[in-house]
Coordinates of C-alpha atoms in Angstrom, one line a residue:
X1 CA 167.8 94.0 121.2
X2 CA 167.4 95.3 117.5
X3 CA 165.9 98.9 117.0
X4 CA 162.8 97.0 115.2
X5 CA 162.2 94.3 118.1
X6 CA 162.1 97.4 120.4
X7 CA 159.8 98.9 118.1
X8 CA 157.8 95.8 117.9
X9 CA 157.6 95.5 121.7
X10 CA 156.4 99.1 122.0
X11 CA 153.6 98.3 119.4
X12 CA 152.8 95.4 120.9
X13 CA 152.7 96.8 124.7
X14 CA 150.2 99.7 123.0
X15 CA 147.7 97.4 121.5
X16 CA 147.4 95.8 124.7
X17 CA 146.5 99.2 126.5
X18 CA 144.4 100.4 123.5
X19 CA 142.4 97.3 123.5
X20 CA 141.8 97.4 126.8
X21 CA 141.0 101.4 126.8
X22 CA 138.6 100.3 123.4
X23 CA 136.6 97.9 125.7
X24 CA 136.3 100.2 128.8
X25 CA 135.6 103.4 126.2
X26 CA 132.2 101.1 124.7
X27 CA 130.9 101.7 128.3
X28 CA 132.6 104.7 129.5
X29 CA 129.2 106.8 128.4
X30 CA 127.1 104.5 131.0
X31 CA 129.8 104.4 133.5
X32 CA 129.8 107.9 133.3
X33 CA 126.2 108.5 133.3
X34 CA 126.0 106.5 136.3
X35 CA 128.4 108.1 138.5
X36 CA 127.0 111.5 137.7
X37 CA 123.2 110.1 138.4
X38 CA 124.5 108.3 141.3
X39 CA 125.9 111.7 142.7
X40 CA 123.1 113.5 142.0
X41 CA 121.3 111.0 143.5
X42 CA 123.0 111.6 146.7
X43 CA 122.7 115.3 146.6
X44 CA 118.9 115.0 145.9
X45 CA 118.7 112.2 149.0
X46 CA 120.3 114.9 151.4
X47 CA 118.6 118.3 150.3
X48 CA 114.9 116.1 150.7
X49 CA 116.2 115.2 154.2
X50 CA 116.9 118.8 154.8
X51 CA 113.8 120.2 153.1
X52 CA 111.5 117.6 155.1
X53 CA 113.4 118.3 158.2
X54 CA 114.2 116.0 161.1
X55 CA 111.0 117.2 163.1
X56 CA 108.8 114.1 163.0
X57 CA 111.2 111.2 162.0
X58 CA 111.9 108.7 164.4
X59 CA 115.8 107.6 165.7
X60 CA 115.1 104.1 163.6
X61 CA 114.0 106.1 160.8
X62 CA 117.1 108.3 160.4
X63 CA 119.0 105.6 160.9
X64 CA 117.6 104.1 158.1
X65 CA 117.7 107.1 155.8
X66 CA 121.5 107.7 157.1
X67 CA 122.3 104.4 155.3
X68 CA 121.0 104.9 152.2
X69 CA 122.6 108.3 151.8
X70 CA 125.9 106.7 152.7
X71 CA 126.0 103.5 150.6
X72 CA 124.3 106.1 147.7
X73 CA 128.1 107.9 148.1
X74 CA 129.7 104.5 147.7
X75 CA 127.8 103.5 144.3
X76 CA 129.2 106.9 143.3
X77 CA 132.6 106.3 144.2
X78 CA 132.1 102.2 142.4
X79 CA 131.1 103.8 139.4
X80 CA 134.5 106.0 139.5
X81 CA 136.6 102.8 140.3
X82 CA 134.6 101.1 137.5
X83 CA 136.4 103.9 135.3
X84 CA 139.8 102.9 136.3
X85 CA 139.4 99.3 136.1
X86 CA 141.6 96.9 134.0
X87 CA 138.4 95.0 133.0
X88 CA 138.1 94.0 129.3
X89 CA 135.0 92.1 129.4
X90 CA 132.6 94.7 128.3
X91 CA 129.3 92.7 129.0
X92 CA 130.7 92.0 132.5
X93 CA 131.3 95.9 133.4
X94 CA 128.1 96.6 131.3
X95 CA 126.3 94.0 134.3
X96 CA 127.9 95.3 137.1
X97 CA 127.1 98.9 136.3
X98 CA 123.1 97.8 135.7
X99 CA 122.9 96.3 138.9
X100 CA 124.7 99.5 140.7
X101 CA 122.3 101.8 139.2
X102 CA 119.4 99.5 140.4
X103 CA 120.6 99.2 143.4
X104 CA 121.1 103.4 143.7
X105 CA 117.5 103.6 142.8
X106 CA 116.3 101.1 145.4
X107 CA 118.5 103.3 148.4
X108 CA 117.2 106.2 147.4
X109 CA 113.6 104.9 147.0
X110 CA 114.0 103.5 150.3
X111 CA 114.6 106.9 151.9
X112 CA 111.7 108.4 150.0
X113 CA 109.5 105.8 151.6
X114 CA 110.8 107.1 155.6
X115 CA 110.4 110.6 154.2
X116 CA 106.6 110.8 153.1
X117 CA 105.8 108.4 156.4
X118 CA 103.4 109.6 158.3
X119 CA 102.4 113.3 156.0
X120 CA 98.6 112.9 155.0
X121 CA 99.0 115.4 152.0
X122 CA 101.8 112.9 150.5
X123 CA 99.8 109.9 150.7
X124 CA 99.1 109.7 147.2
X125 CA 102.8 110.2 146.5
X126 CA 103.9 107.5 149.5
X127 CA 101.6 105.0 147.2
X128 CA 103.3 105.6 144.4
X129 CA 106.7 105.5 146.1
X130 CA 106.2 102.4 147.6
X131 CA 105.0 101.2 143.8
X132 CA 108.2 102.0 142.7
X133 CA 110.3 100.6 145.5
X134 CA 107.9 96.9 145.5
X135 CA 109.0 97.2 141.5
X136 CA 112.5 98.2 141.5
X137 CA 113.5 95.2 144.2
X138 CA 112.2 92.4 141.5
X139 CA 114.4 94.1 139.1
X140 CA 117.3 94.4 141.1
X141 CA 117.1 90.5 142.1
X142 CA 116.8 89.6 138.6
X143 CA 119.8 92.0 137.6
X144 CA 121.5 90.4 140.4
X145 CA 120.9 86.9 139.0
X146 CA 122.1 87.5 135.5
X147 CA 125.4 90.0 136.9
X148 CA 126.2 86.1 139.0
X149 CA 125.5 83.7 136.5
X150 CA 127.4 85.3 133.9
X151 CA 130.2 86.8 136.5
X152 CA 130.7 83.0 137.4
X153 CA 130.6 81.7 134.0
X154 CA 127.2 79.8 134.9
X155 CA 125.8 78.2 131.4
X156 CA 123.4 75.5 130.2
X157 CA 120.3 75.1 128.7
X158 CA 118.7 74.7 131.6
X159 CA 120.1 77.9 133.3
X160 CA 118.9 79.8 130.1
X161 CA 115.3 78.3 130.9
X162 CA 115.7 79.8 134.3
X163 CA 116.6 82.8 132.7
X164 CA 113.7 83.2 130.5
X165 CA 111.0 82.3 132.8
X166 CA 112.6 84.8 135.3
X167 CA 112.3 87.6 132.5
X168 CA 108.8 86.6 131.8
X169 CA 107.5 86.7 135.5
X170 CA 109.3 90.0 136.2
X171 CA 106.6 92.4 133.7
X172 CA 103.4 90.9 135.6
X173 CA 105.4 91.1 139.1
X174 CA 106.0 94.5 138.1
X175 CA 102.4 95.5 136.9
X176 CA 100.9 93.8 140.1
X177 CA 103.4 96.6 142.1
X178 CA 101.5 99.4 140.5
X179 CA 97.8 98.2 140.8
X180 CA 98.8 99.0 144.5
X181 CA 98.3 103.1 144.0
X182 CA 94.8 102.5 143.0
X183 CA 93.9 98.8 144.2
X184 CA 95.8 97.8 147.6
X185 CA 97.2 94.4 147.7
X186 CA 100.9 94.0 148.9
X187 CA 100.5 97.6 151.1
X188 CA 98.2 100.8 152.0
X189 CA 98.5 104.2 153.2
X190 CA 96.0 105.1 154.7
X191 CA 94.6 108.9 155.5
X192 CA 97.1 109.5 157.7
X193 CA 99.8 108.6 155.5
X194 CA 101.1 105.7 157.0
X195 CA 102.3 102.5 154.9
X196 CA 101.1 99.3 156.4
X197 CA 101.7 95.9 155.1
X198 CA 98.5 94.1 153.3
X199 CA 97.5 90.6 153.3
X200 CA 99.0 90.1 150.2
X201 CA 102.3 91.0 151.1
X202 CA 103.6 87.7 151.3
X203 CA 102.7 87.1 147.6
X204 CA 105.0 90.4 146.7
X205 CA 107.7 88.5 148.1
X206 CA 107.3 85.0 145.7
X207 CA 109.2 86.9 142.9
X208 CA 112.1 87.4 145.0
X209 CA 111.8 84.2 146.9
X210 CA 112.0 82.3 143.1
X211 CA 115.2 84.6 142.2
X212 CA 117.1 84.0 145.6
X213 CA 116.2 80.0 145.1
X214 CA 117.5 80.1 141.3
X215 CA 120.5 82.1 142.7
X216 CA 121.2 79.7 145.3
X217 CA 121.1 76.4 143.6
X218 CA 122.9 77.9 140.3
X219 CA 125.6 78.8 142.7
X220 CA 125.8 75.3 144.5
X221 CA 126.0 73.7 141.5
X222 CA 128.4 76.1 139.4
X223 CA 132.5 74.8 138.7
X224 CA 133.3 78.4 140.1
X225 CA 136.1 78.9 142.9
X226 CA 134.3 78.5 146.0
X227 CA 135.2 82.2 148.0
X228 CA 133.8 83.6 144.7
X229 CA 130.3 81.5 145.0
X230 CA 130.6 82.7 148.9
X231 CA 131.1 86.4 148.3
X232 CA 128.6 86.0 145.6
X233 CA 125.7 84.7 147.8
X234 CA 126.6 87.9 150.5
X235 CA 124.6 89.2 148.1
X236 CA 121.3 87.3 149.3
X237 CA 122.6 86.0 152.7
X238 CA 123.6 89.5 154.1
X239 CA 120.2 90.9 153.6
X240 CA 117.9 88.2 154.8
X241 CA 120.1 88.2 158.2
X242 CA 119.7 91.9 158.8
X243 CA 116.2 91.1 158.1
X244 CA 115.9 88.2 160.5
X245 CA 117.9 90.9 162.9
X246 CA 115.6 94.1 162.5
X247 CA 112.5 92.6 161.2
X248 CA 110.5 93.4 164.7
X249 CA 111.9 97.2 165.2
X250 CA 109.7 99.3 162.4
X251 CA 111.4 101.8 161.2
X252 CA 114.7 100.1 160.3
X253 CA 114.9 98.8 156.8
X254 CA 118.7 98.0 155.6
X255 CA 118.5 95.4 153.4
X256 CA 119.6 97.8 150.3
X257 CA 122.2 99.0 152.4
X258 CA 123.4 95.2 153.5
X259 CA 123.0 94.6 149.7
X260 CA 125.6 97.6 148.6
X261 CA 127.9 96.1 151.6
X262 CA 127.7 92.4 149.4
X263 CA 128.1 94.5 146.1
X264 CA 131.4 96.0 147.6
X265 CA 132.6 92.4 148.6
X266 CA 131.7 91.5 145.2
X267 CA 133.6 94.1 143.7
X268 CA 136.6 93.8 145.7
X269 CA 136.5 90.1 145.4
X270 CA 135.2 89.3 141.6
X271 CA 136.9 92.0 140.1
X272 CA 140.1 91.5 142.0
X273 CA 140.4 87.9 141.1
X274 CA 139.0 89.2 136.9
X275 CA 141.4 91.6 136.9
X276 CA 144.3 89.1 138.1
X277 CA 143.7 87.1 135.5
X278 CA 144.0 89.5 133.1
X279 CA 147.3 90.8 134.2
X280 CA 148.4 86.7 134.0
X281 CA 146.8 86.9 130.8
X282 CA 148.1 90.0 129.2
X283 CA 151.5 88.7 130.7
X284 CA 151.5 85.6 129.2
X285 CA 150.2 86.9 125.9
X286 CA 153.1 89.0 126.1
X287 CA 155.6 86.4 126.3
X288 CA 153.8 85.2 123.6
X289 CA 154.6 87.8 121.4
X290 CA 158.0 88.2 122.6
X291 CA 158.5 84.4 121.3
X292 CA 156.7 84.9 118.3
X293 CA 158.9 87.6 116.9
X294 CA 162.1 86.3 118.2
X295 CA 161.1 83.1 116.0
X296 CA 160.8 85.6 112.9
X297 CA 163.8 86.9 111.2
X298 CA 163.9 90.5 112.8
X299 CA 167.5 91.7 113.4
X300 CA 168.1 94.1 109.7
X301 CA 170.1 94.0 107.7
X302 CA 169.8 90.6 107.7
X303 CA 173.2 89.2 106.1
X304 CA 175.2 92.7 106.4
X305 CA 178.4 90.0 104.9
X306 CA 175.7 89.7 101.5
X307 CA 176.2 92.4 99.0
X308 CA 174.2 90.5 96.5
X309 CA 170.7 91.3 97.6
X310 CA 168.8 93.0 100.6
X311 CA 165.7 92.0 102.2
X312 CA 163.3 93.4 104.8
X313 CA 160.3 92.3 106.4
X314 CA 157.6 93.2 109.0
X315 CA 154.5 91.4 110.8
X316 CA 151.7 93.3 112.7
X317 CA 149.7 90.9 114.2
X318 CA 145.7 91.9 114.2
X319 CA 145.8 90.5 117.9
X320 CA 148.8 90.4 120.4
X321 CA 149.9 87.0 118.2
X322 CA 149.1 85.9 115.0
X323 CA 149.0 83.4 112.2
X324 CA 151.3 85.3 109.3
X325 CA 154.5 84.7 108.9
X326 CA 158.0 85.3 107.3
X327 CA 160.9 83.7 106.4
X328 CA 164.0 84.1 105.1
X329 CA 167.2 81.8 105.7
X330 CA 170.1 80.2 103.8
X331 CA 169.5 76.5 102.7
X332 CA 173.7 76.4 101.2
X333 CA 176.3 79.2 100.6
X334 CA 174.6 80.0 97.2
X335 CA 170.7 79.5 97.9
X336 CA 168.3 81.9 100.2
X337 CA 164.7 80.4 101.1
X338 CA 161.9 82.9 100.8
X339 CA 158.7 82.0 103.2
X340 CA 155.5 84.2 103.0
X341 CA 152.6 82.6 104.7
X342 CA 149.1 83.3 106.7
X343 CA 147.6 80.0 108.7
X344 CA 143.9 80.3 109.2
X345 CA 141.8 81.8 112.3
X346 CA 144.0 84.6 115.0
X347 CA 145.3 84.7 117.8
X348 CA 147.1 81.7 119.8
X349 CA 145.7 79.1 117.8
X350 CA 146.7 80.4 115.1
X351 CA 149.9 81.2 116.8
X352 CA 150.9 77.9 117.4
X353 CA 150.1 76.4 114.2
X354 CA 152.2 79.3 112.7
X355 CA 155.2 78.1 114.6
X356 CA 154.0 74.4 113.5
X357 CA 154.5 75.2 110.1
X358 CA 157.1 77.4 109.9
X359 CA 159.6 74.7 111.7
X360 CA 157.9 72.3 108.8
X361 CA 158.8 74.4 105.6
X362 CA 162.5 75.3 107.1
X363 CA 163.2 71.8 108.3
X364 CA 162.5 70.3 104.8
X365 CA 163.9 73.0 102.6
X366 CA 167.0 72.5 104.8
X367 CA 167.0 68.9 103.9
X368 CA 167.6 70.0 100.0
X369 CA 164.2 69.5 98.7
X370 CA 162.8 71.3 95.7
X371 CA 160.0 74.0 96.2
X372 CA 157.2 71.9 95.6
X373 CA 158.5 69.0 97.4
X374 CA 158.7 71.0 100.4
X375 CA 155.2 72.3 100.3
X376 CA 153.9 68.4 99.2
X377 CA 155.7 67.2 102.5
X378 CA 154.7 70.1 104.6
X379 CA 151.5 69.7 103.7
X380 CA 151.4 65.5 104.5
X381 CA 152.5 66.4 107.9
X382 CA 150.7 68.7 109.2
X383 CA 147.2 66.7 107.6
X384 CA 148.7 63.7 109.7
X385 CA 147.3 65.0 112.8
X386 CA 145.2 68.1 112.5
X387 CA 141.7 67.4 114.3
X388 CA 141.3 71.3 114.6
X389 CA 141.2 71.6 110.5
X390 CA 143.2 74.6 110.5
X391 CA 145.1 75.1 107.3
X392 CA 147.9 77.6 105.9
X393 CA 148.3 79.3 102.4
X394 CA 152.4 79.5 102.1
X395 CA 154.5 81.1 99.2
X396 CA 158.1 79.2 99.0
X397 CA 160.6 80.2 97.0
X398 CA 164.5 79.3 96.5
X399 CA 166.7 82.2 95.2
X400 CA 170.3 81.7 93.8
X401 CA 172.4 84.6 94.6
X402 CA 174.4 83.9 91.7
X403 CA 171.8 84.6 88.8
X404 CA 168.9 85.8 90.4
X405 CA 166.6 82.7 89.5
X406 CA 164.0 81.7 92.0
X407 CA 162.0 78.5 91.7
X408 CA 158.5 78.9 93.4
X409 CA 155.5 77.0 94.5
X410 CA 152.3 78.2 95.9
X411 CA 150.0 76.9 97.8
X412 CA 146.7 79.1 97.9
X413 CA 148.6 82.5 98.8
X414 CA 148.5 85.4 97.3
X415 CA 150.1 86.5 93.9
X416 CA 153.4 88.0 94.3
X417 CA 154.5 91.6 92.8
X418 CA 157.7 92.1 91.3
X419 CA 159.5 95.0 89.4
X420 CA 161.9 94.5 86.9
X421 CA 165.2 97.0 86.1
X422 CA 163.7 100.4 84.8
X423 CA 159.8 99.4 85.4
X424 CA 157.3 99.2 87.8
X425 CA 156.1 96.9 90.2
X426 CA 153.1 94.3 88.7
X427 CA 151.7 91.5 89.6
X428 CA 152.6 88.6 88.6
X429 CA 149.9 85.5 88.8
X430 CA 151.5 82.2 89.1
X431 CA 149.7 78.9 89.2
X432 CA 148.2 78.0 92.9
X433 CA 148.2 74.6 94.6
X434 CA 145.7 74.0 97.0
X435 CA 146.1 75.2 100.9
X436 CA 148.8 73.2 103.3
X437 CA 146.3 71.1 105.9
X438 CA 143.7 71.2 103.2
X439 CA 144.0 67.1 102.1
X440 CA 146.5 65.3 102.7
X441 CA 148.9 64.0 99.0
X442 CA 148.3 67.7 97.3
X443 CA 150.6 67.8 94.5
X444 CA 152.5 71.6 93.9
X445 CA 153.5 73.0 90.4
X446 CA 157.1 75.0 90.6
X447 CA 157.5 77.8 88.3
X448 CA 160.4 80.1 87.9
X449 CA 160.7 83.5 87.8
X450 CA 164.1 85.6 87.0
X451 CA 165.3 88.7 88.9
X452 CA 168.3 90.8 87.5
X453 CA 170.1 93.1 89.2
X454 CA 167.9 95.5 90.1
X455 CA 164.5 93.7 90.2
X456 CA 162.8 93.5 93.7
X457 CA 160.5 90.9 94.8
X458 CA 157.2 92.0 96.9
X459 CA 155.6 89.1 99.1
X460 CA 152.6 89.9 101.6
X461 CA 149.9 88.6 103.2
X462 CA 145.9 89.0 102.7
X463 CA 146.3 91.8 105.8
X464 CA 147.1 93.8 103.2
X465 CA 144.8 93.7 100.2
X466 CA 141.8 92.8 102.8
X467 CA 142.4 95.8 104.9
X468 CA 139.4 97.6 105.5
X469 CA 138.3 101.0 106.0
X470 CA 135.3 102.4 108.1
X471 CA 133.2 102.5 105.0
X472 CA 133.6 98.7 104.4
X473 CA 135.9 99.0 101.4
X474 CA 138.4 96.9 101.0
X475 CA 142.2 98.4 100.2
X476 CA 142.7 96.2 97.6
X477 CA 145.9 94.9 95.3
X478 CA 145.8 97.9 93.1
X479 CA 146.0 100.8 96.0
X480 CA 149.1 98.4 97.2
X481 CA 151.0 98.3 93.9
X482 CA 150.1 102.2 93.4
X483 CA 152.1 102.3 96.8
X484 CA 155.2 100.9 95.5
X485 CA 155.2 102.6 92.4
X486 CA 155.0 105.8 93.7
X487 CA 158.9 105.5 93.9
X488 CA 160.2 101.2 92.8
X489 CA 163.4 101.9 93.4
X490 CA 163.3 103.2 97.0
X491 CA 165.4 100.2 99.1
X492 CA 162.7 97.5 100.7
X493 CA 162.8 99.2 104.0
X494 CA 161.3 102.2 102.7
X495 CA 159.0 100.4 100.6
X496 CA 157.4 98.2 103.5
X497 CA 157.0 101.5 104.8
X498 CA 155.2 103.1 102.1
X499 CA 152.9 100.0 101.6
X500 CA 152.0 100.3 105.6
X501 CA 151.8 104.4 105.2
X502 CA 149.1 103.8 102.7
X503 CA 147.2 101.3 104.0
X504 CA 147.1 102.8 107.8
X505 CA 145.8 106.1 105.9
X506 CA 143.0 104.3 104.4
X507 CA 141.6 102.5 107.3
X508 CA 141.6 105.2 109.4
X509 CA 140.1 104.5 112.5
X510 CA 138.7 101.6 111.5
X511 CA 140.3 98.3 113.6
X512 CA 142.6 96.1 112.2
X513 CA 141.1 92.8 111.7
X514 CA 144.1 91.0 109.9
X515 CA 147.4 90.2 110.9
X516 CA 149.6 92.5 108.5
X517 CA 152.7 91.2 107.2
X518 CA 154.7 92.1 104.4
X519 CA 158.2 90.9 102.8
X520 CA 160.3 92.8 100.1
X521 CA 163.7 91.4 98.7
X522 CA 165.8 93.5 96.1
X523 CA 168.3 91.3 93.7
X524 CA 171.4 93.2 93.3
X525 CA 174.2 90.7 92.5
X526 CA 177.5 89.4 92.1
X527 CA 178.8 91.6 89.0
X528 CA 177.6 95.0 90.6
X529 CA 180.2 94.2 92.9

């Protein structure tokens, strides 16, 4: 392998890593946050148990309390998994760290509740407690229902009905929670400090009776694997059996801790199989890339046997594949084809229509057809069967190595730059056809421009021009030719290099949102030799 498909495979293999660090740094602040409030959590759960001490808590209680502390150390140690993971879907970590935190808040609530039992001068503080915990379990069902429906890639317009009237019912579910510290409804304490249900606790339960329902039937009816919809309903099954189990032995209250069992399962399960599929994913993608630029002339110098011009090139694909292309080949002993072209939209699609259309262009200029021709067939071809309506915008051109002459067509790309002996590099502003895919029977003008020895020929793509900095501004044609006239008669090698130097140094840290690719060919020929 070539020193610059090495280097192309390193670059490659790091935007892989640095896109997914990008996605995991968006939410490292909250994952963060949540591990240390977590912890503290935990730290605050068993100082209280220690500053209320053991002497009036029943067995059932501290078995009870026990729980919570413990499953509060596991949402910890989540959070610090969650840090480590290989997931790229930042919505999906951004849900599963919500409903962790929720569910933190409901263990330690939970032990609160056992703590203030039964202690007359924290009866006002066992009310509002117990507001907090009736509150907090709405909110963790919803969270639970919108972490499964978009974990299992549940969607619909009626699901996003569901959705809404679940977010409207939750603010009066969660007012009606808080009347309790003045106005019992669901519960009391009375003067003693003891909680006791009220005979409207079974209307505090409608709320989460409406989410577990809308769970359930989203899940029977979702296209998801079935062990994910499974472990997914642990979620709601697991409670309501330790419920059924404990629900006539007071003191015992494990549901929370039942629910951070079924968020474990989830974890392991769900992320597992998320992060699997990235791996495939970032595999195959790699492949991908690996095809892609062992389709692209990469191997320099290109024709080491050809004294009578050199030629570089380089493609940086915005995403691990791309749309631009290059391509340089010889059609007979005395004529090189030139090929600079960007196909529309990123990424695989555009990937394979890139590999559509450069097969196209080489098979008929091959076949000895003129510039335009080549373009005029290239385009019929592709707009034979092209139901996505992508397009390309190509630059062909035909050099003969034995006077420098290139006949040229374009069809929508951009204007080439080109130094003559003793000058700079301009730009030079041919006539443009319309875009290959666009309409099918486009007609191309050719045009023909004259290199002598010494002229060099600049081809790019609108990565370049359109490259962007963090203050929105574009880099722009001028900053490019400034580039190469900072030194013209540096060998194309070096001047790719100087045109990527400058525009790296003015985006900055700014992403790259176009593919990047570039082409430079210096005419030396025959009678320097």
């Amino acid at each position: 392998m070539s020193e610059d498909r090495s280097r192309h495979a390193v670059n490659v293999s790091g935007r892989l890593v640095d896109r997914i660090d990008s996605e995991i740094g968006k939410h490292r602040g909250v994952i963060v946050f949540g591990y240390y409030f977590t912890a503290a959590l935990s730290i605050l759960s068993i100082a209280l148990l220690f500053v209320r001490t053991f002497s009036g808590l029943e067995a059932a209680w501290i078995l009870s309390i026990g729980g919570d502390i413990f499953c509060l150390l596991v949402c910890s140690m989540l959070f610090l998994s969650c840090l480590l993971a290989r997931e790229r879907d930042g919505d999906y970590l951004r849900l599963f760290t919500l409903l962790l935190t929720v569910t933190a808040v409901a263990l330690f609530l939970d032990e609160m509740t056992w703590l203030v039992q039964g202690l007359p001068k924290f009866r006002t503080l066992n009310l509002i407690i117990n507001a907090f915990y009736y509150a907090n379990g709405a909110v963790l069902m919803f969270m639970f229902w919108r972490y499964v429906t978009f974990a299992l890639d549940m969607n619909g317009k009626l699901l996003r009905v569901v959705d809404s009237i679940l977010g409207l019912l939750l603010l009066p579910h969660i007012v009606a929670c808080f009347v309790n510290i003045v106005y019992p409804l669901y519960y009391s304490v009375d003067a003693n400090g003891v909680y006791s249900r009220g005979e409207h606790y079974f209307e505090s339960q409608i709320y989460l009776m409406v989410c577990i329902a809308s769970v359930v039937i989203a899940l029977i009816v979702s296209k998801a694997p079935r062990r994910q919809k499974l472990i997914a309903s642990s979620f709601v099954s697991i409670p309501i059996l330790s419920y059924a189990v404990t629900a006539n032995v007071f003191g015992i209250s494990v549901n929370y801790s039942c629910s951070m069992v079924a968020i474990v399962l989830i974890y392991g399960v769900l992320f597992a199989d998320r992060s699997n599929s990235i791996a495939v994913t970032e595999r195959d993608l790699a492949l991908a890339t690996r095809i892609q630029a062992d389709m692209l002339p990469n191997v320099f110098p290109a024709f080491p046997e050809r004294e009578e011009f050199d030629v570089y090139a380089s493609m940086n694909p915005a995403k691990e594949v791309g749309g631009d292309f290059y391509d340089f080949f010889f059609i007979d002993e005395d004529h090189l084809g030139i090929v600079m072209a960007d196909v529309s939209g990123k990424g695989v699609p555009a990937a394979l229509f890139m590999m559509i259309s450069m097969t196209l262009i080489k098979n008929n200029a091959l076949s000895g057809k003129s510039p335009a021709e080549v373009l005029e067939d290239t385009n019929n071809q592709i707009c034979a069967n092209n139901k996505e309506e992508m397009f390309v915008t190509a630059w062909f051109g035909i050099l003969d190595i034995k006077n420098g002459k290139i006949t040229a067509a374009n069809a929508g790309h951009e204007f080439p730059m080109v130094k003559h002996p003793n000058g700079g590099f301009e730009l030079y502003k041919d006539k443009h056809g319309f875009v290959i895919g666009g309409m099918k029977g486009m007609k191309y003008k050719e045009y023909d421009l004259n290199l002598e020895p010494g002229s060099t020929l600049f081809l790019y793509t609108d990565g370049v021009p359109e490259a962007t900095n963090q203050q929105n501004e574009l880099f722009g044609v001028e900053r490019a030719v400034e580039a190469l006239n900072e030194d013209p008669n540096r060998t194309p090698e070096e001047l790719l290099k100087a045109v990527d130097d400058a525009v790296w140094k003015f985006v900055g840290g700014a992403d790259q949102f176009d593919d990047l690719t570039m082409l430079c060919l210096r005419f030396v020929g025959k009678e320097n030799h």
